[in-house]
Coordinates of C-alpha atoms (C1' of nucleotides) in Angstrom, one line a residue:
Chain A
X125 CA -26.2 3.1 -1.8
X126 CA -27.4 3.3 -5.4
X127 CA -30.8 1.7 -5.9
X128 CA -30.7 -0.8 -8.8
X129 CA -33.9 -1.4 -10.6
X130 CA -34.3 -4.4 -13.0
X131 CA -37.2 -5.8 -15.0
X132 CA -38.2 -9.1 -13.5
X133 CA -39.5 -11.4 -16.2
X134 CA -41.5 -13.3 -13.5
X135 CA -43.6 -10.2 -12.5
X136 CA -43.0 -8.3 -15.8
X137 CA -42.3 -5.3 -13.7
X138 CA -39.3 -3.1 -12.9
X139 CA -38.3 -4.0 -9.3
X140 CA -35.7 -2.7 -6.9
X141 CA -32.9 -5.2 -6.2
X142 CA -33.0 -6.1 -2.5
X143 CA -30.3 -8.7 -1.9
X144 CA -31.4 -11.6 0.2
X145 CA -28.2 -11.4 2.2
X146 CA -27.7 -7.7 2.8
X147 CA -24.6 -6.4 1.1
X148 CA -24.1 -9.6 -0.8
X149 CA -25.4 -10.2 -4.3
X150 CA -25.6 -13.6 -6.1
X151 CA -26.3 -14.1 -9.7
X152 CA -26.6 -17.2 -12.0
X153 CA -26.5 -16.9 -15.8
X154 CA -27.0 -19.8 -18.2
X155 CA -23.8 -20.2 -20.1
X156 CA -22.9 -21.8 -23.4
X157 CA -23.0 -25.3 -24.6
X158 CA -19.4 -25.8 -25.5
X159 CA -19.6 -27.6 -28.8
X160 CA -18.1 -24.9 -31.1
X161 CA -17.0 -21.3 -31.4
X162 CA -19.4 -18.8 -29.9
X163 CA -21.4 -17.0 -32.5
X164 CA -22.2 -13.3 -32.2
X165 CA -25.6 -14.0 -30.6
X166 CA -23.8 -15.9 -27.8
X167 CA -22.0 -12.7 -26.9
X168 CA -25.0 -10.6 -26.2
X169 CA -26.0 -12.1 -22.8
X170 CA -22.3 -12.2 -21.9
X171 CA -22.0 -8.5 -22.4
X172 CA -25.4 -7.6 -20.9
X173 CA -24.7 -9.6 -17.7
X174 CA -21.1 -8.4 -17.6
X175 CA -22.4 -4.8 -17.4
X176 CA -24.7 -5.9 -14.6
X177 CA -21.8 -7.7 -12.9
X178 CA -19.6 -4.6 -13.1
X179 CA -22.4 -2.4 -11.8
X180 CA -23.1 -4.7 -8.9
X181 CA -19.3 -4.7 -8.1
X182 CA -19.3 -1.0 -8.3
X183 CA -22.3 -0.6 -6.0
X184 CA -21.7 -3.4 -3.5
X185 CA -17.9 -3.9 -3.7
X186 CA -15.8 -6.3 -5.7
X187 CA -15.9 -9.1 -3.1
X188 CA -19.6 -8.8 -2.4
X189 CA -20.8 -10.2 -5.7
X190 CA -20.9 -13.9 -6.7
X191 CA -21.5 -14.5 -10.3
X192 CA -21.9 -18.0 -11.6
X193 CA -22.0 -18.9 -15.3
X194 CA -21.9 -22.6 -16.3
X195 CA -20.5 -24.5 -19.2
X196 CA -22.8 -27.2 -20.6
X197 CA -20.4 -29.9 -21.6
X198 CA -22.9 -32.7 -21.9
X199 CA -24.2 -32.4 -25.4
X200 CA -24.9 -34.5 -28.5
X201 CA -22.9 -32.1 -30.8
X202 CA -19.8 -32.5 -28.6
X203 CA -20.3 -36.2 -28.8
X204 CA -20.6 -36.1 -32.5
X205 CA -17.3 -34.2 -32.9
X206 CA -15.6 -36.6 -30.6
X207 CA -17.0 -39.6 -32.5
X208 CA -15.9 -38.2 -35.8
X209 CA -12.4 -37.6 -34.5
X210 CA -12.3 -41.1 -33.1
X211 CA -13.4 -42.5 -36.5
X212 CA -10.7 -40.4 -38.1
X213 CA -8.1 -42.2 -36.0
X214 CA -7.6 -39.8 -33.0
X215 CA -6.0 -41.4 -30.0
X216 CA -7.6 -41.6 -26.6
X217 CA -11.0 -42.9 -25.4
X218 CA -14.2 -41.4 -26.4
X219 CA -14.4 -39.7 -23.0
X220 CA -10.9 -38.2 -23.6
X221 CA -11.9 -36.9 -26.9
X222 CA -15.1 -35.4 -25.6
X223 CA -13.2 -33.7 -22.8
X224 CA -10.7 -32.5 -25.4
X225 CA -13.4 -31.0 -27.5
X226 CA -15.1 -29.1 -24.6
X227 CA -11.7 -28.0 -23.3
X228 CA -10.8 -26.4 -26.6
X229 CA -14.2 -24.8 -27.0
X230 CA -13.9 -23.3 -23.5
X231 CA -10.5 -21.9 -24.3
X232 CA -12.0 -20.3 -27.4
X233 CA -14.9 -19.0 -25.5
X234 CA -12.6 -17.4 -22.9
X235 CA -10.4 -15.8 -25.6
X236 CA -13.4 -14.4 -27.5
X237 CA -15.3 -13.1 -24.5
X238 CA -12.1 -11.6 -23.0
X239 CA -11.8 -9.8 -26.3
X240 CA -15.2 -8.2 -25.9
X241 CA -14.2 -7.1 -22.4
X242 CA -16.1 -9.5 -20.3
X243 CA -14.8 -10.2 -16.8
X244 CA -14.6 -13.8 -15.8
X245 CA -17.4 -14.8 -13.5
X246 CA -16.6 -15.9 -10.0
X247 CA -17.4 -19.5 -10.8
X248 CA -17.6 -21.3 -14.1
X249 CA -18.8 -24.8 -13.3
X250 CA -18.9 -27.5 -15.9
X251 CA -21.9 -29.8 -15.9
X252 CA -19.7 -32.9 -16.0
X253 CA -18.2 -31.9 -12.6
X254 CA -21.5 -31.8 -10.9
X255 CA -23.0 -35.2 -11.9
X256 CA -23.2 -36.5 -8.3
X257 CA -25.1 -33.3 -7.2
X258 CA -27.5 -33.8 -10.1
X259 CA -28.0 -37.5 -9.2
X260 CA -28.6 -36.5 -5.6
X261 CA -31.2 -33.9 -6.6
X262 CA -33.0 -36.3 -8.8
X263 CA -33.1 -38.9 -6.1
X264 CA -34.5 -36.3 -3.8
X265 CA -37.2 -35.3 -6.3
X266 CA -38.2 -39.0 -6.7
X267 CA -38.4 -39.4 -2.9
X268 CA -40.6 -36.4 -2.7
X269 CA -42.9 -37.7 -5.4
X270 CA -42.0 -35.1 -8.1
X271 CA -40.2 -37.5 -10.3
X272 CA -40.4 -41.1 -11.4
X273 CA -38.2 -43.7 -13.1
X274 CA -39.3 -45.6 -16.1
X275 CA -37.2 -47.7 -18.6
X276 CA -33.9 -46.1 -17.3
X277 CA -35.3 -42.6 -17.7
X278 CA -36.2 -40.4 -14.9
X279 CA -38.9 -37.8 -15.6
X280 CA -40.3 -34.8 -13.8
X281 CA -44.0 -34.9 -13.0
X282 CA -45.0 -31.5 -14.3
X283 CA -48.6 -31.8 -13.1
X284 CA -47.4 -32.2 -9.5
X285 CA -46.0 -28.7 -9.5
X286 CA -49.0 -26.4 -9.3
X287 CA -47.0 -23.2 -10.0
X288 CA -45.6 -24.6 -13.3
X289 CA -45.9 -22.0 -16.1
X290 CA -45.7 -18.9 -14.0
X291 CA -42.6 -17.5 -15.5
X292 CA -43.6 -18.0 -19.1
X293 CA -47.2 -17.2 -18.6
X294 CA -48.6 -20.4 -20.0
X295 CA -50.7 -23.1 -18.4
X296 CA -50.2 -26.8 -18.8
X297 CA -53.4 -26.8 -20.8
X298 CA -52.1 -24.2 -23.2
X299 CA -49.1 -26.4 -23.9
X300 CA -51.2 -29.5 -24.5
X301 CA -53.1 -27.4 -27.0
X302 CA -49.9 -26.5 -28.7
X303 CA -49.3 -30.2 -29.0
X304 CA -45.6 -29.9 -29.7
X305 CA -44.6 -31.9 -26.6
X306 CA -42.8 -35.1 -27.2
X307 CA -44.9 -38.2 -26.5
X308 CA -42.9 -41.1 -25.4
X309 CA -43.8 -44.5 -24.0
X310 CA -41.9 -44.0 -20.8
X311 CA -43.7 -40.8 -20.0
X312 CA -46.8 -40.7 -17.6
X313 CA -47.8 -37.5 -19.2
X314 CA -46.6 -35.9 -22.4
X315 CA -45.7 -32.7 -20.5
X316 CA -43.1 -34.5 -18.3
X317 CA -39.5 -33.7 -19.1
X318 CA -36.4 -35.7 -18.7
X319 CA -34.1 -35.5 -15.7
X320 CA -32.0 -38.5 -16.6
X321 CA -31.7 -40.6 -19.6
X322 CA -29.8 -43.8 -20.4
X323 CA -26.6 -43.8 -22.5
X324 CA -25.5 -46.5 -24.8
X325 CA -21.9 -47.5 -25.2
X326 CA -21.2 -44.9 -27.9
X327 CA -22.2 -42.1 -25.5
X328 CA -20.7 -40.6 -22.4
X329 CA -22.4 -41.9 -19.3
X330 CA -22.2 -41.9 -15.5
X331 CA -23.3 -44.5 -13.1
X332 CA -26.6 -43.8 -11.3
X333 CA -29.3 -45.7 -9.4
X334 CA -31.1 -45.9 -12.7
X335 CA -28.2 -47.3 -14.6
X336 CA -25.5 -45.8 -16.8
X337 CA -26.8 -42.5 -18.2
X338 CA -26.5 -38.8 -18.5
X339 CA -28.5 -35.9 -17.1
X340 CA -31.2 -34.0 -18.9
X341 CA -30.5 -30.5 -19.9
X342 CA -32.4 -28.5 -17.3
X343 CA -31.1 -30.3 -14.1
X344 CA -27.6 -29.1 -14.4
X345 CA -28.4 -25.5 -13.8
X346 CA -30.6 -26.4 -10.8
X347 CA -27.9 -28.6 -9.3
X348 CA -25.0 -26.1 -9.9
X349 CA -26.9 -23.0 -8.7
X350 CA -27.8 -24.9 -5.6
X351 CA -24.3 -26.1 -5.0
X352 CA -22.7 -22.7 -5.5
X353 CA -25.4 -20.2 -4.5
X354 CA -27.7 -22.2 -2.3
X355 CA -31.5 -22.5 -2.4
X356 CA -32.1 -18.8 -2.7
X357 CA -30.2 -16.3 -4.7
X358 CA -30.8 -12.8 -6.2
X359 CA -30.6 -12.8 -9.9
X360 CA -31.0 -15.5 -12.6
X361 CA -30.3 -14.5 -16.2
X362 CA -30.2 -15.8 -19.7
X363 CA -31.4 -15.2 -23.2
X364 CA -35.2 -15.0 -23.6
X365 CA -35.2 -18.1 -25.8
X366 CA -34.4 -20.0 -22.6
X367 CA -37.4 -18.7 -20.8
X368 CA -39.4 -21.7 -21.9
X369 CA -38.9 -24.5 -21.3
X370 CA -35.4 -24.3 -19.8
X371 CA -36.0 -21.7 -17.0
X372 CA -39.5 -22.9 -16.4
X373 CA -38.2 -26.4 -15.8
X374 CA -35.4 -25.2 -13.7
X375 CA -37.8 -23.4 -11.4
X376 CA -40.0 -26.6 -11.1
X377 CA -37.0 -28.8 -10.2
X378 CA -35.4 -26.4 -7.8
X379 CA -38.5 -25.3 -6.0
X380 CA -39.8 -28.8 -5.6
X381 CA -36.4 -30.1 -4.4
X382 CA -35.8 -27.1 -2.1
X383 CA -39.2 -25.8 -1.0
X384 CA -37.5 -24.0 1.9
X385 CA -35.8 -21.7 -0.5
X386 CA -37.1 -19.1 -2.9
X387 CA -34.8 -20.0 -5.8
X388 CA -34.2 -16.8 -7.9
X389 CA -35.7 -13.5 -6.8
X390 CA -35.3 -11.6 -10.1
X391 CA -35.3 -13.2 -13.6
X392 CA -33.6 -11.2 -16.3
X393 CA -33.8 -12.1 -20.0
X394 CA -32.0 -10.4 -22.8
X395 CA -33.6 -10.1 -26.3
X396 CA -32.1 -11.8 -29.3
X397 CA -29.7 -10.5 -31.8
X398 CA -30.3 -9.9 -35.5
X399 CA -27.9 -9.2 -38.4
X400 CA -28.8 -6.4 -40.8
X401 CA -32.4 -6.8 -39.8
X402 CA -32.6 -10.5 -40.1
X403 CA -32.3 -13.4 -37.7
X404 CA -28.8 -14.8 -37.8
X405 CA -29.0 -18.3 -39.3
X406 CA -26.8 -20.5 -41.3
X407 CA -29.4 -20.9 -44.0
X408 CA -29.5 -17.1 -44.6
X409 CA -25.8 -17.0 -44.9
X410 CA -25.4 -14.3 -42.3
X411 CA -24.1 -16.5 -39.6
X412 CA -20.8 -15.7 -38.1
X413 CA -18.8 -16.2 -34.9
X414 CA -17.3 -13.6 -32.6
X415 CA -13.9 -14.8 -33.8
X416 CA -14.8 -14.1 -37.4
X417 CA -15.6 -10.6 -36.5
X418 CA -12.5 -10.1 -34.3
X419 CA -10.2 -11.5 -37.0
X420 CA -11.8 -10.3 -40.3
X421 CA -15.0 -8.4 -39.7
X422 CA -15.9 -5.4 -41.6
X423 CA -14.3 -5.3 -45.1
X424 CA -11.2 -3.0 -45.2
X425 CA -10.6 -3.4 -41.5
X426 CA -8.0 -5.4 -39.9
X427 CA -10.7 -7.1 -37.8
X428 CA -13.3 -5.5 -35.5
X429 CA -11.9 -4.6 -32.1
X430 CA -13.7 -6.3 -29.3
X431 CA -14.5 -2.9 -27.7
X432 CA -16.3 -1.9 -30.9
X433 CA -18.4 -5.0 -30.7
X434 CA -19.2 -4.2 -27.1
X435 CA -20.1 -0.6 -27.9
X436 CA -22.5 -1.7 -30.6
X437 CA -24.2 -4.1 -28.2
X438 CA -24.5 -1.4 -25.5
X439 CA -26.2 1.0 -27.9
X440 CA -29.4 -1.1 -27.7
X441 CA -31.2 -1.8 -24.5
X442 CA -31.0 -5.4 -23.5
X443 CA -34.7 -6.1 -23.6
X444 CA -35.0 -5.0 -27.2
X445 CA -33.9 -6.9 -30.3
X446 CA -30.5 -5.8 -31.3
X447 CA -29.4 -5.4 -34.8
X448 CA -25.8 -6.0 -35.8
X449 CA -25.1 -3.7 -38.7
X450 CA -21.8 -2.9 -40.3
X451 CA -22.8 0.8 -40.5
X452 CA -23.3 0.9 -36.7
X453 CA -19.9 -0.8 -36.1
X454 CA -18.2 1.9 -38.2
X455 CA -19.7 4.7 -36.2
X456 CA -18.9 2.9 -33.0
X457 CA -15.3 2.6 -34.0
X458 CA -15.1 6.3 -34.9
X459 CA -16.4 7.1 -31.5
X460 CA -13.9 4.9 -29.7
X461 CA -11.1 6.2 -31.9
X462 CA -12.0 9.8 -30.9
X463 CA -12.4 9.0 -27.2
X464 CA -9.1 7.1 -26.9
X465 CA -7.3 9.9 -28.8
X466 CA -8.7 12.4 -26.3
X467 CA -7.2 10.7 -23.3
X468 CA -4.2 8.9 -24.8
X469 CA -1.7 11.6 -24.4
X470 CA -2.4 12.0 -20.6
X471 CA 0.1 9.4 -19.5
X472 CA -0.1 10.4 -15.8
X473 CA -3.8 9.7 -15.9
X474 CA -3.1 6.4 -17.6
X475 CA -0.7 5.5 -14.9
X476 CA -3.2 6.3 -12.2
X477 CA -6.0 4.4 -14.0
X478 CA -3.9 1.3 -14.4
X479 CA -2.8 1.2 -10.8
X480 CA -6.4 0.3 -9.7
X481 CA -9.1 0.5 -12.3
X482 CA -12.0 -0.2 -9.9
X483 CA -10.8 2.4 -7.5
X484 CA -10.4 4.9 -10.3
X485 CA -14.1 4.2 -11.3
X486 CA -15.2 4.7 -7.7
X487 CA -13.4 8.0 -7.5
X488 CA -14.3 9.6 -10.8
X489 CA -17.3 8.0 -12.5
X490 CA -20.1 10.5 -13.4
X491 CA -23.1 9.6 -11.1
X492 CA -25.3 10.1 -14.2
X493 CA -23.7 7.1 -15.8
X494 CA -24.2 4.9 -12.7
X495 CA -27.8 6.1 -12.5
X496 CA -28.5 5.2 -16.1
X497 CA -27.1 1.7 -15.5
X498 CA -29.0 1.3 -12.3
X499 CA -32.2 2.1 -14.1
X500 CA -32.6 -1.4 -15.6
X501 CA -29.2 -1.3 -17.4
X502 CA -30.0 1.7 -19.6
X503 CA -26.6 1.4 -21.4
X504 CA -27.8 3.6 -24.2
X505 CA -28.4 6.5 -21.8
X506 CA -25.0 5.8 -20.1
X507 CA -23.4 6.2 -23.5
X508 CA -25.2 9.4 -24.2
X509 CA -23.6 10.9 -21.0
X510 CA -20.2 9.7 -22.1
X511 CA -20.7 11.1 -25.6
X512 CA -21.5 14.4 -24.1
X513 CA -18.3 14.3 -22.1
X514 CA -16.3 13.2 -25.1
X515 CA -17.7 16.1 -27.1
X516 CA -16.3 18.6 -24.6
X517 CA -12.8 17.3 -25.3
X518 CA -13.2 17.4 -29.1
X519 CA -11.4 20.0 -31.2
X520 CA -12.1 23.6 -30.3
X521 CA -14.6 22.8 -27.5
X522 CA -11.6 21.9 -25.4
X523 CA -10.2 25.4 -25.3
X524 CA -13.3 26.6 -23.4
X525 CA -12.0 24.6 -20.4
X526 CA -9.1 25.0 -18.0
X527 CA -6.5 22.2 -17.8
X528 CA -8.1 21.1 -14.6
X529 CA -11.5 20.9 -16.1
X530 CA -10.2 19.0 -19.1
X531 CA -8.6 16.5 -16.8
X532 CA -11.8 16.1 -14.8
X533 CA -13.7 15.4 -18.0
X534 CA -11.0 12.9 -19.1
X535 CA -11.3 11.1 -15.7
X536 CA -15.1 10.9 -16.1
X537 CA -14.7 9.5 -19.6
X538 CA -12.2 6.9 -18.7
X539 CA -14.0 5.9 -15.6
X540 CA -17.4 5.8 -17.3
X541 CA -16.1 3.7 -20.2
X542 CA -14.5 1.3 -17.8
X543 CA -17.6 0.8 -15.8
X544 CA -19.4 -0.4 -19.0
X545 CA -16.4 -2.6 -19.8
X546 CA -14.4 -0.4 -22.2
X547 CA -10.8 0.2 -21.3
X548 CA -9.9 3.3 -23.4
X549 CA -6.1 3.0 -22.7
X550 CA -6.1 -0.6 -23.7
X551 CA -8.1 0.3 -26.8
X552 CA -5.7 3.2 -27.6
X553 CA -2.7 0.9 -27.3
X554 CA -4.3 -1.9 -29.4
X555 CA -5.2 0.6 -32.1
X556 CA -1.8 2.2 -32.3
X557 CA 0.0 -1.1 -32.4
X558 CA -2.1 -2.1 -35.4
X559 CA -1.7 1.1 -37.2
X560 CA 1.0 2.5 -39.4
X561 CA 3.3 5.4 -38.8
X562 CA 2.6 7.9 -41.5
X563 CA 4.6 10.8 -40.1
X564 CA 7.1 10.7 -43.0
X565 CA 4.3 11.5 -45.3
X566 CA 3.1 14.2 -43.0
X567 CA 6.5 15.9 -43.0
X568 CA 6.9 15.6 -46.7
X569 CA 3.4 17.2 -47.2
X570 CA 4.3 19.9 -44.7
X571 CA 7.4 20.8 -46.7
X572 CA 5.6 20.8 -50.1
X573 CA 2.9 22.9 -48.6
X574 CA 5.2 25.5 -47.2
X575 CA 6.9 25.9 -50.6
X576 CA 3.5 26.0 -52.3
X577 CA 2.4 28.8 -50.0
X578 CA 5.2 30.9 -51.5
X579 CA 4.9 29.8 -55.1
X580 CA 1.1 29.5 -55.1
X581 CA 1.5 26.4 -57.1
X582 CA -0.3 23.6 -55.2
X583 CA -0.1 20.9 -57.8
X584 CA 2.6 18.9 -56.0
X585 CA 0.8 19.2 -52.7
X586 CA -2.5 18.1 -54.2
X587 CA -0.8 15.2 -56.0
X588 CA 0.6 13.8 -52.8
X589 CA -2.6 14.5 -51.0
X590 CA -4.8 12.6 -53.5
X591 CA -2.4 9.6 -53.4
X592 CA -2.8 9.5 -49.6
X593 CA -6.5 9.8 -49.8
X594 CA -6.6 7.1 -52.5
X595 CA -4.8 4.8 -50.1
X596 CA -7.5 5.4 -47.5
X597 CA -5.5 7.8 -45.3
X598 CA -7.0 10.9 -43.8
X599 CA -5.2 14.2 -44.3
X600 CA -5.7 17.1 -42.0
X601 CA -4.0 20.4 -42.7
X602 CA -4.3 23.2 -40.3
X603 CA -2.2 26.2 -39.5
X604 CA -0.7 24.2 -36.7
X605 CA 0.6 21.5 -39.1
X606 CA -0.3 18.5 -41.1
X607 CA -1.6 15.2 -39.8
X608 CA -1.8 12.0 -41.8
X609 CA -3.7 9.1 -40.1
X610 CA -5.0 5.8 -41.4
X611 CA -8.7 5.9 -42.3
X612 CA -11.2 3.1 -42.1
X613 CA -10.3 1.7 -45.5
X614 CA -6.6 2.3 -45.3
X615 CA -4.5 0.2 -47.5
X616 CA -0.7 0.5 -46.9
X617 CA 0.2 -1.3 -50.1
X618 CA -1.0 1.6 -52.1
X619 CA 1.6 3.9 -50.5
X620 CA 4.5 1.7 -51.5
X621 CA 5.1 3.5 -54.8
X622 CA 5.2 6.9 -53.0
X623 CA 8.2 6.0 -50.8
Chain B
rG599 C1' -53.3 -22.7 -32.5
rG600 C1' -51.1 -20.9 -27.5
rC601 C1' -47.7 -17.4 -24.9
rG602 C1' -44.8 -13.1 -25.1
rA603 C1' -42.3 -8.7 -27.1
rG604 C1' -42.3 -4.7 -30.3
rU605 C1' -44.0 -0.6 -34.1
rU606 C1' -40.5 6.8 -32.3
rG607 C1' -37.8 11.9 -37.6
rG608 C1' -33.6 9.8 -43.8
rC609 C1' -31.2 5.8 -40.6
rG610 C1' -30.1 4.1 -35.6
rG611 C1' -32.0 4.7 -30.8
rA612 C1' -33.5 6.7 -25.5
rG613 C1' -37.5 8.7 -22.9
rU614 C1' -41.7 11.3 -21.0
rG615 C1' -49.2 12.9 -19.1
rG616 C1' -47.9 19.2 -20.9
rU617 C1' -40.7 23.3 -23.4
rG618 C1' -38.8 17.9 -30.3
rA619 C1' -32.8 13.1 -25.5
rC620 C1' -28.8 11.6 -28.2
rG621 C1' -25.8 9.7 -32.4
rC622 C1' -25.1 9.2 -37.7
rA623 C1' -26.5 11.3 -42.3
rG624 C1' -28.5 16.0 -44.5
rC625 C1' -28.8 21.3 -44.9
rG626 C1' -26.8 26.6 -44.0
rG627 C1' -22.6 29.4 -42.2
rA628 C1' -17.5 30.0 -40.2
rU629 C1' -12.7 28.2 -41.1
rU630 C1' -9.5 26.3 -45.3
rG631 C1' -4.9 27.7 -51.2
rC632 C1' -8.8 23.4 -52.2
rA633 C1' -10.3 19.7 -48.9
rA634 C1' -10.7 17.0 -44.5
rA635 C1' -11.2 17.7 -39.4
rU636 C1' -13.3 21.2 -36.2
rC637 C1' -16.8 25.0 -34.6
rC638 C1' -21.8 27.6 -34.8
rG639 C1' -26.7 27.0 -36.5
rU640 C1' -30.5 23.9 -38.4
rG641 C1' -35.4 18.8 -37.8
rU642 C1' -43.9 20.1 -38.0
rA643 C1' -41.0 11.7 -35.2
rC644 C1' -43.8 8.9 -32.0
rA645 C1' -48.3 2.3 -36.8
rG646 C1' -53.9 3.2 -37.3
rG647 C1' -58.7 3.9 -34.7
rA648 C1' -61.5 4.8 -30.3
rG649 C1' -61.5 6.1 -25.1
rU650 C1' -59.8 8.5 -20.2
rU651 C1' -57.9 13.6 -19.5
rC652 C1' -57.8 20.7 -19.4
rG653 C1' -54.0 18.1 -22.3
rA654 C1' -51.4 11.5 -24.7
rU655 C1' -46.1 9.8 -28.4
rU656 C1' -46.5 8.6 -23.0
rC657 C1' -52.5 5.4 -19.6
rU658 C1' -56.8 1.9 -21.4
rC659 C1' -59.2 -0.9 -25.3
rC660 C1' -59.5 -2.5 -30.4
rU661 C1' -57.1 -3.2 -35.3
rA662 C1' -52.9 -3.9 -38.5
rC663 C1' -48.1 -5.3 -39.1
rU664 C1' -43.2 -7.2 -37.4
rC665 C1' -40.6 -10.5 -34.4
rG666 C1' -39.5 -14.2 -30.7
rC667 C1' -40.7 -18.7 -28.0
rC668 C1' -43.7 -23.3 -27.8
rU669 C1' -38.0 -28.0 -31.7
rC670 C1' -31.6 -29.0 -25.5
rC671 C1' -30.6 -22.1 -30.7
rA672 C1' -28.1 -17.2 -26.0

RNA sequence: GGCGAGUUGGCGGAGUGGUGACGCAGCGGAUUGCAAAUCCGUGUACAGGAGUUCGAUUCUCCUACUCGCCUCCA
């Protein structure tokens, strides 16, 4: 069994994963608040934890891993959209419109994350479907003295939990010094955070022992992880911006409500994403969604393929800030284009791969790739191994190998890519569907060239070649023949006059 | 102010107590009608200072700078 080592934010050390239930792994990752299209930053944890999910499935078996990622569908921004729509004359109750908004956002989220190759988690609970569990947990916390009700609010008594601050490494005193905590008349202590708050008639609400209201943000993850994974599970993940206060508060709630359990054994946090060296923000004008990139993306492209987005993400280790740069996306696409072309023609291999992809990975993946991933998800090193394999198949390198050796390398490349979530055959097909058939130009160029070889007058060849180059096509002439393929800035309109 | 992360060659980005990962770009050569692609070759990098050590980019301390969190933003 491959030993998986992960950096635990709680201990700040790399630790070996030892599942609580032998042979079974459980993981909870904080999911999106479904108020709008996911931006590119939202995709980073999705890809990071998807790689982990795939690795765990590879090591422990497909059915041995339970992955829970929630949807937060209680949120003021969802309410706002719903209220606006209602004001604009949309039919249905406010609750209907709220549900409608989160439904459409979840649909988008699925579409976009599918596109970057993320497997669907085992469970994707919605906060609104676990309100009774949250209410029960809050009642329990009150009964145990860790929470209190005041003016329709229920608050968590932070000072009653001695371990508070362990994950983020701050003491309650530190935080008081920071003095950014919200002071409110219904709080016993400024540090206390909300478990339940009242809703007025314009807001969604649920009945509770404390009146009509809605849950605080942190309680949903505690309630849903308990409902689906129990009081102790192996891995809890999320972006490092959630480390405090969200995860700290989750720990406080869960550990006080279920002292018999250990809650999460390993905490994983991914670093944030930047764009061209700067934090992505609306004010800087570098804010964009995953969909923007998939549809439009890099200028001159017909959108950025999801696999290219994923490849760029995997280039950087998850605990380091990742920079989305157009230049990186371009080299990523070149790499994937090469890889897919190296395996595309092997239809027999494609058939075998598609029959059972997971089985294919088990049989053929290079152990070096698995080892790199098992070492705290070192995706960058995994890619290095794959690049080396790909290089062997490139151009003249390939002739050094026998057919059997070539096929072995192809298998390793396809399997390794799939383990990190890139389906080369899917990519190859997607690319060829979107590309243009330039073989007519290739034949024409071949004919002109053959004539020119005799006459030594290359002007006609050069004229056609420059037109093709001007249109963004790549022209490759070898003794074997002429190849014309669309380049990164290919513009088919410019070829119209040549037909 | 508090807490935390980081600073590696032109750019990106791994890693290690002792032979300069890897990619892109560059340079030289092969090849080519010219190119492109490909192939071969090619790089005095580890923020600064002090310490530990036979030896540190890798460990410890200090300094500088960058960034994140402390505001339901992943």
